[in-house]
Amino acid sequence: MRIKVISATVLAVLLAVAAAPSYSDHVQITISLVSGTEDECAYSVTCVSLSAATLDVGGEIIWANDGSETITLTSGESGDHHAGDDFGPLDLAPGQTYSRIFNEAGEINFHIVDSPWMAGSITVVSDEEHTHDEDSDGHMHATMEASEPLAIGIDVAIEDGSGINIHILTEGWRWAPENVNEDHVPGEGHAHIYVDGVKTRAYTPYYHIPGLEAGSHHIRVTLNANSHDDMYVNGFPVEAVATVIVDEDDYEHEPVPVDGTALMSIDATAHVDAKSGYNLEVEVTDFVISGEGVDGEHVPGEGYVVVSIDGEYHNRLYGDWIQIPALEPGAHTITVSLFAYDHSPYHWDGEPIETSVTVEVSDHDDSDHMH
């Protein structure tokens, strides 16, 4: 089963920027639903449902059936005996919509009766609740009102092997990993990705989340200034959310090297991050790094980078930059290797195309060194 997702918060941001006067104060959210079977959900590369978006008191939610089959919408969580007490069950024919204006703060749960995996949650909040954001470790982020229109959306694909690839789509935004921790520059910065509340940074439009356990996981992506402030438009966070369902990992892959070229190479520089860890920058020759074709067929000269720390796999890199977490005191070797879209390592003259950089971590954060 596949659900076509229009990120609720994305539309809220867009309409907050250029909304009709009747919605400019409270924002309108549209949720696009496309029906499908549970088997399609289990075996497709994408199985996403809308979850945990926010709406201002007095705002409107519109549920739209953009599929080709009638769906039955109802309020409440799947399996909730009280489902439908607030609204529904409602039959929506293809092209039909259902809308509600919510004048009280609270949580609005909903699902499709015959497709309980199509479910979501909208939190209706008052103005005073839009003041800050908190990480899983309790760190409070300041908020920054954007001076220009901004928008964000996410496409999420689940791979065999329980990895997740996120494509972050933006409008009015420039990725600037080289300026992280610096002063705010309008329209540039990075993203924060929260997986079940645990945060990491993303410096490029494509990001990989490896090795999730089987089950449901909540993904939230925010746009953040160089100073890490959460970007807001008209009082609403510039964020996108989704829920992914990961199956048990029974994937086995025997990598078979593919041929590179004599000119193909990769270099790496580990920049000490002012807050924690490192920001790893890579530079390639005769190679294209991209997340667009990952998990597809091999395209000679294209692919991604695998980052390992002390011989242990860390993550993939679909761009030029990635954050490396804080490391224990001592010497650590960070290795970056070129891989094809089909997950085969690039070799030349019988050797992997890779390079390593060693970082020396002392007991004091301000005395790290790179060799």
Short mmCIF file of C-alpha atoms in Angstrom, two decimals:
data_model
loop_
_atom_site.label_atom_id
_atom_site.label_comp_id
_atom_site.label_asym_id
_atom_site.label_seq_id
_atom_site.Cartn_x
_atom_site.Cartn_y
_atom_site.Cartn_z
CA MET A 1 0.00 0.00 0.00
CA ARG A 2 1.24 3.45 -0.79
CA ILE A 3 -0.04 6.68 0.66
CA LYS A 4 0.54 9.81 -1.32
CA VAL A 5 1.59 12.35 1.28
CA ILE A 6 1.40 16.10 1.03
CA SER A 7 3.16 17.26 4.15
CA ALA A 8 0.59 19.12 6.21
CA THR A 9 3.06 21.56 7.68
CA VAL A 10 4.52 22.31 4.28
CA LEU A 11 1.16 23.41 2.97
CA ALA A 12 0.59 25.35 6.16
CA VAL A 13 3.80 27.24 5.55
CA LEU A 14 3.02 27.91 1.91
CA LEU A 15 -0.44 29.19 2.70
CA ALA A 16 0.84 31.25 5.56
CA VAL A 17 3.10 33.02 3.10
CA ALA A 18 0.55 33.57 0.37
CA ALA A 19 -2.85 32.67 1.77
CA ALA A 20 -6.23 34.14 1.09
CA PRO A 21 -7.15 36.63 3.84
CA SER A 22 -9.66 34.25 5.40
CA TYR A 23 -6.87 31.79 6.22
CA SER A 24 -3.92 34.09 6.81
CA ASP A 25 -4.33 34.05 10.59
CA HIS A 26 -5.03 30.38 11.22
CA VAL A 27 -3.67 28.42 8.24
CA GLN A 28 -5.21 25.66 6.17
CA ILE A 29 -3.84 22.12 5.94
CA THR A 30 -4.63 19.75 3.08
CA ILE A 31 -4.04 16.00 3.48
CA SER A 32 -3.97 14.05 0.22
CA LEU A 33 -4.91 10.35 0.50
CA VAL A 34 -4.43 7.62 -2.10
CA SER A 35 -5.85 4.18 -1.31
CA GLY A 36 -4.02 0.87 -1.76
CA THR A 37 -3.65 -2.62 -0.33
CA GLU A 38 -1.68 -3.76 2.70
CA ASP A 39 0.51 -5.97 0.50
CA GLU A 40 1.41 -2.96 -1.62
CA CYS A 41 2.37 -1.18 1.58
CA ALA A 42 4.49 -4.07 2.79
CA TYR A 43 6.44 -4.56 -0.44
CA SER A 44 6.67 -1.10 -1.94
CA VAL A 45 9.74 1.07 -1.40
CA THR A 46 7.59 3.74 0.22
CA CYS A 47 4.96 3.31 2.93
CA VAL A 48 4.32 6.65 4.57
CA SER A 49 1.48 8.08 6.60
CA LEU A 50 0.98 11.63 7.83
CA SER A 51 1.66 12.13 11.52
CA ALA A 52 2.25 14.79 14.16
CA ALA A 53 1.71 17.95 12.12
CA THR A 54 0.57 21.11 13.89
CA LEU A 55 -2.25 23.56 13.22
CA ASP A 56 -3.14 26.87 14.85
CA VAL A 57 -6.45 27.17 16.71
CA GLY A 58 -9.06 28.33 14.20
CA GLY A 59 -7.30 26.59 11.32
CA GLU A 60 -8.88 24.23 8.80
CA ILE A 61 -7.98 20.65 7.86
CA ILE A 62 -9.04 19.33 4.44
CA TRP A 63 -8.91 15.58 3.72
CA ALA A 64 -8.85 14.96 -0.05
CA ASN A 65 -9.33 11.62 -1.81
CA ASP A 66 -6.85 11.94 -4.67
CA GLY A 67 -7.02 8.25 -5.55
CA SER A 68 -9.25 6.23 -7.86
CA GLU A 69 -11.25 4.32 -5.22
CA THR A 70 -13.74 5.36 -2.53
CA ILE A 71 -12.21 5.56 0.94
CA THR A 72 -13.89 5.73 4.36
CA LEU A 73 -12.44 8.36 6.68
CA THR A 74 -13.07 8.48 10.42
CA SER A 75 -11.62 10.20 13.46
CA GLY A 76 -9.75 8.38 16.21
CA GLU A 77 -6.86 5.96 16.22
CA SER A 78 -7.06 2.64 14.43
CA GLY A 79 -8.69 0.07 16.75
CA ASP A 80 -10.15 2.77 18.99
CA HIS A 81 -13.67 1.77 19.98
CA HIS A 82 -14.62 5.46 20.11
CA ALA A 83 -13.38 6.16 16.60
CA GLY A 84 -15.91 8.19 14.69
CA ASP A 85 -17.29 10.02 17.72
CA ASP A 86 -15.79 13.30 16.48
CA PHE A 87 -16.45 12.77 12.77
CA GLY A 88 -17.14 9.90 10.44
CA PRO A 89 -17.18 7.29 9.23
CA LEU A 90 -17.42 9.29 5.98
CA ASP A 91 -17.27 7.85 2.48
CA LEU A 92 -15.16 9.98 0.15
CA ALA A 93 -15.48 9.20 -3.52
CA PRO A 94 -12.51 9.94 -5.81
CA GLY A 95 -12.10 13.70 -5.99
CA GLN A 96 -14.22 14.41 -2.91
CA THR A 97 -12.97 16.26 0.15
CA TYR A 98 -14.00 16.68 3.78
CA SER A 99 -13.00 19.74 5.84
CA ARG A 100 -13.26 20.87 9.47
CA ILE A 101 -12.28 24.04 11.32
CA PHE A 102 -10.87 23.39 14.79
CA ASN A 103 -11.40 26.12 17.38
CA GLU A 104 -10.00 24.34 20.42
CA ALA A 105 -6.47 23.10 21.17
CA GLY A 106 -6.02 19.34 21.24
CA GLU A 107 -5.01 16.29 19.22
CA ILE A 108 -6.94 15.18 16.14
CA ASN A 109 -6.39 11.52 15.21
CA PHE A 110 -7.79 9.98 12.06
CA HIS A 111 -7.50 6.86 9.89
CA ILE A 112 -9.00 5.09 6.91
CA VAL A 113 -11.42 2.39 8.09
CA ASP A 114 -10.45 -0.34 5.62
CA SER A 115 -6.77 0.70 5.57
CA PRO A 116 -5.78 1.29 9.22
CA TRP A 117 -2.15 1.80 8.24
CA MET A 118 -3.32 5.03 6.60
CA ALA A 119 -3.47 7.15 9.74
CA GLY A 120 -2.31 10.45 11.12
CA SER A 121 -2.36 12.92 13.97
CA ILE A 122 -2.76 16.69 13.86
CA THR A 123 -2.08 18.77 16.98
CA VAL A 124 -4.12 21.95 17.23
CA VAL A 125 -2.13 24.47 19.26
CA SER A 126 -2.60 27.97 20.63
CA ASP A 127 -0.26 30.82 19.71
CA GLU A 128 1.75 30.61 22.92
CA GLU A 129 2.72 27.01 22.11
CA HIS A 130 4.70 28.15 19.02
CA THR A 131 7.55 29.59 21.05
CA HIS A 132 10.31 26.96 21.07
CA ASP A 133 11.40 23.48 20.13
CA GLU A 134 13.10 20.91 22.34
CA ASP A 135 15.54 18.16 21.36
CA SER A 136 15.39 14.65 22.80
CA ASP A 137 18.29 15.64 25.07
CA GLY A 138 16.39 18.62 26.46
CA HIS A 139 18.25 21.29 24.48
CA MET A 140 15.97 24.18 23.61
CA HIS A 141 16.19 25.70 20.14
CA ALA A 142 15.40 29.32 19.58
CA THR A 143 13.08 30.17 16.72
CA MET A 144 13.71 32.55 13.88
CA GLU A 145 11.06 34.13 11.67
CA ALA A 146 12.01 33.84 7.98
CA SER A 147 12.27 37.10 6.07
CA GLU A 148 11.38 35.34 2.80
CA PRO A 149 8.92 32.52 1.91
CA LEU A 150 10.21 29.05 2.81
CA ALA A 151 8.76 25.59 2.27
CA ILE A 152 9.82 22.00 2.93
CA GLY A 153 8.57 18.55 1.98
CA ILE A 154 9.98 15.04 2.33
CA ASP A 155 9.92 11.87 0.25
CA VAL A 156 10.77 8.75 2.26
CA ALA A 157 11.84 5.42 0.72
CA ILE A 158 12.39 2.22 2.71
CA GLU A 159 15.16 -0.03 1.41
CA ASP A 160 15.72 -3.71 1.89
CA GLY A 161 17.95 -3.95 4.92
CA SER A 162 15.75 -1.59 7.00
CA GLY A 163 17.49 1.59 5.87
CA ILE A 164 15.52 4.73 5.04
CA ASN A 165 16.39 7.30 2.40
CA ILE A 166 14.96 10.79 2.88
CA HIS A 167 14.75 13.34 0.09
CA ILE A 168 14.25 16.82 1.53
CA LEU A 169 12.55 19.15 -0.95
CA THR A 170 12.78 22.87 -0.25
CA GLU A 171 11.75 26.21 -1.69
CA GLY A 172 13.58 29.45 -0.92
CA TRP A 173 16.47 27.58 0.73
CA ARG A 174 20.22 27.14 0.16
CA TRP A 175 22.15 24.35 1.87
CA ALA A 176 25.21 25.86 3.57
CA PRO A 177 27.10 23.24 5.62
CA GLU A 178 30.26 25.31 5.34
CA ASN A 179 28.58 28.00 7.48
CA VAL A 180 27.18 25.80 10.26
CA ASN A 181 27.53 27.40 13.72
CA GLU A 182 28.05 30.80 12.08
CA ASP A 183 25.75 33.83 12.06
CA HIS A 184 22.36 33.62 10.42
CA VAL A 185 22.16 34.40 6.71
CA PRO A 186 18.58 34.67 5.38
CA GLY A 187 17.55 31.72 3.24
CA GLU A 188 20.43 29.38 4.06
CA GLY A 189 21.32 26.74 6.62
CA HIS A 190 20.84 23.02 7.17
CA ALA A 191 18.15 20.62 8.42
CA HIS A 192 17.52 18.71 11.62
CA ILE A 193 16.12 15.20 11.28
CA TYR A 194 14.32 13.71 14.28
CA VAL A 195 13.81 9.94 14.24
CA ASP A 196 11.50 9.01 17.11
CA GLY A 197 12.66 12.23 18.77
CA VAL A 198 16.42 11.61 18.32
CA LYS A 199 18.09 14.40 16.36
CA THR A 200 20.79 14.43 13.72
CA ARG A 201 21.83 17.09 11.24
CA ALA A 202 21.44 16.93 7.47
CA TYR A 203 23.63 19.11 5.28
CA THR A 204 22.32 18.00 1.88
CA PRO A 205 18.90 17.27 0.32
CA TYR A 206 19.38 13.49 0.54
CA TYR A 207 20.01 11.70 3.83
CA HIS A 208 20.26 8.04 4.84
CA ILE A 209 19.04 6.58 8.15
CA PRO A 210 20.53 3.09 8.62
CA GLY A 211 19.37 0.05 10.53
CA LEU A 212 16.01 0.93 12.07
CA GLU A 213 14.26 -1.76 14.06
CA ALA A 214 11.11 -3.31 12.64
CA GLY A 215 7.99 -1.33 13.43
CA SER A 216 6.64 2.19 13.13
CA HIS A 217 8.94 5.21 13.31
CA HIS A 218 8.15 8.90 13.39
CA ILE A 219 10.23 11.19 11.15
CA ARG A 220 10.30 14.97 11.52
CA VAL A 221 12.51 17.27 9.44
CA THR A 222 12.99 20.98 10.19
CA LEU A 223 14.84 23.74 8.38
CA ASN A 224 17.42 25.41 10.61
CA ALA A 225 19.53 28.53 10.34
CA ASN A 226 23.35 28.40 10.46
CA SER A 227 22.91 29.23 14.16
CA HIS A 228 20.61 26.16 14.52
CA ASP A 229 17.51 28.27 15.20
CA ASP A 230 14.32 26.63 13.95
CA MET A 231 12.97 28.52 10.95
CA TYR A 232 9.38 29.79 11.23
CA VAL A 233 7.03 31.48 8.77
CA ASN A 234 4.15 33.51 10.19
CA GLY A 235 4.59 31.77 13.53
CA PHE A 236 4.62 28.23 12.14
CA PRO A 237 7.63 25.90 11.98
CA VAL A 238 9.04 25.09 8.55
CA GLU A 239 8.90 21.33 8.99
CA ALA A 240 7.63 18.12 7.41
CA VAL A 241 6.62 14.90 9.15
CA ALA A 242 5.90 11.30 8.23
CA THR A 243 5.54 7.86 9.79
CA VAL A 244 7.38 4.91 8.23
CA ILE A 245 6.74 1.22 8.80
CA VAL A 246 9.87 -0.94 8.65
CA ASP A 247 9.68 -4.71 8.15
CA GLU A 248 11.96 -7.32 9.70
CA ASP A 249 15.44 -7.19 8.16
CA ASP A 250 16.11 -10.39 6.21
CA TYR A 251 18.11 -8.71 3.46
CA GLU A 252 21.41 -10.24 2.41
CA HIS A 253 23.73 -8.60 -0.09
CA GLU A 254 27.05 -9.93 -1.30
CA PRO A 255 28.91 -6.92 -2.68
CA VAL A 256 30.63 -7.45 -6.01
CA PRO A 257 33.10 -4.70 -6.88
CA VAL A 258 32.50 -2.61 -10.00
CA ASP A 259 35.22 -0.97 -12.05
CA GLY A 260 36.09 2.66 -11.50
CA THR A 261 38.56 4.67 -13.54
CA ALA A 262 42.19 5.64 -13.15
CA LEU A 263 41.12 9.21 -12.48
CA MET A 264 38.46 8.38 -9.91
CA SER A 265 39.41 9.46 -6.38
CA ILE A 266 38.06 10.84 -3.11
CA ASP A 267 39.56 13.15 -0.49
CA ALA A 268 38.23 14.00 2.98
CA THR A 269 38.66 16.77 5.54
CA ALA A 270 37.33 16.56 9.10
CA HIS A 271 36.43 20.01 10.42
CA VAL A 272 36.06 20.29 14.19
CA ASP A 273 32.47 21.29 14.99
CA ALA A 274 32.07 24.13 17.47
CA LYS A 275 29.32 22.26 19.31
CA SER A 276 30.26 18.57 19.10
CA GLY A 277 32.11 16.11 16.89
CA TYR A 278 33.20 16.90 13.36
CA ASN A 279 31.81 18.02 10.04
CA LEU A 280 33.26 15.78 7.36
CA GLU A 281 33.76 17.32 3.92
CA VAL A 282 34.56 15.14 0.91
CA GLU A 283 35.79 16.03 -2.56
CA VAL A 284 35.61 13.60 -5.48
CA THR A 285 37.23 13.43 -8.90
CA ASP A 286 35.68 11.77 -11.96
CA PHE A 287 32.66 10.78 -9.86
CA VAL A 288 29.14 12.09 -9.13
CA ILE A 289 27.72 11.77 -5.60
CA SER A 290 23.93 11.59 -5.55
CA GLY A 291 21.09 10.09 -3.53
CA GLU A 292 18.67 10.18 -6.43
CA GLY A 293 19.52 6.79 -7.94
CA VAL A 294 20.26 4.88 -4.73
CA ASP A 295 18.93 1.31 -4.59
CA GLY A 296 18.59 1.33 -8.38
CA GLU A 297 20.69 0.07 -11.24
CA HIS A 298 24.39 0.79 -11.49
CA VAL A 299 25.34 3.92 -13.42
CA PRO A 300 29.09 4.05 -14.15
CA GLY A 301 30.78 7.00 -12.45
CA GLU A 302 27.87 7.71 -10.09
CA GLY A 303 26.86 6.58 -6.62
CA TYR A 304 27.35 7.51 -2.99
CA VAL A 305 29.99 7.46 -0.24
CA VAL A 306 30.20 5.04 2.66
CA VAL A 307 31.65 6.52 5.86
CA SER A 308 33.31 4.19 8.37
CA ILE A 309 34.83 5.02 11.74
CA ASP A 310 37.61 2.76 13.05
CA GLY A 311 36.57 0.09 10.57
CA GLU A 312 32.90 0.13 11.59
CA TYR A 313 30.19 1.28 9.21
CA HIS A 314 28.79 4.68 10.21
CA ASN A 315 26.50 5.92 7.45
CA ARG A 316 26.17 6.81 3.80
CA LEU A 317 26.88 10.22 2.37
CA TYR A 318 24.75 11.49 -0.52
CA GLY A 319 26.47 14.86 -0.81
CA ASP A 320 29.66 16.67 0.13
CA TRP A 321 29.15 16.99 3.89
CA ILE A 322 28.05 14.86 6.84
CA GLN A 323 28.18 15.31 10.60
CA ILE A 324 30.37 12.94 12.62
CA PRO A 325 29.31 12.54 16.26
CA ALA A 326 31.53 13.19 19.26
CA LEU A 327 34.20 10.49 19.59
CA GLU A 328 35.92 9.02 22.63
CA PRO A 329 39.38 10.36 23.51
CA GLY A 330 42.13 8.85 21.39
CA ALA A 331 42.99 8.40 17.72
CA HIS A 332 40.20 7.54 15.28
CA THR A 333 40.34 6.71 11.60
CA ILE A 334 37.52 7.93 9.37
CA THR A 335 37.39 6.14 6.01
CA VAL A 336 35.31 7.22 3.02
CA SER A 337 34.71 4.81 0.12
CA LEU A 338 32.94 5.13 -3.23
CA PHE A 339 29.92 2.89 -3.82
CA ALA A 340 27.56 2.36 -6.75
CA TYR A 341 23.80 2.89 -6.57
CA ASP A 342 23.33 -0.90 -6.37
CA HIS A 343 25.59 -0.94 -3.26
CA SER A 344 28.65 -2.40 -4.99
CA PRO A 345 32.04 -0.89 -4.01
CA TYR A 346 34.09 0.84 -6.68
CA HIS A 347 37.52 -0.70 -7.26
CA TRP A 348 40.46 0.19 -9.46
CA ASP A 349 43.46 -2.06 -10.09
CA GLY A 350 42.08 -4.49 -7.53
CA GLU A 351 41.83 -1.96 -4.69
CA PRO A 352 38.82 -0.05 -3.27
CA ILE A 353 38.61 3.62 -4.19
CA GLU A 354 38.76 5.23 -0.78
CA THR A 355 40.76 7.43 1.54
CA SER A 356 41.14 7.86 5.29
CA VAL A 357 41.68 10.72 7.70
CA THR A 358 42.79 10.35 11.30
CA VAL A 359 41.46 12.58 14.08
CA GLU A 360 43.06 12.84 17.49
CA VAL A 361 40.57 13.46 20.27
CA SER A 362 41.94 14.64 23.59
CA ASP A 363 40.12 14.88 26.89
CA HIS A 364 39.25 18.48 25.99
CA ASP A 365 36.86 19.29 23.15
CA ASP A 366 38.89 22.30 22.04
CA SER A 367 42.12 20.38 21.38
CA ASP A 368 41.07 17.95 18.62
CA HIS A 369 43.51 17.66 15.74
CA MET A 370 43.39 16.26 12.22
CA HIS A 371 46.22 14.51 10.37
#
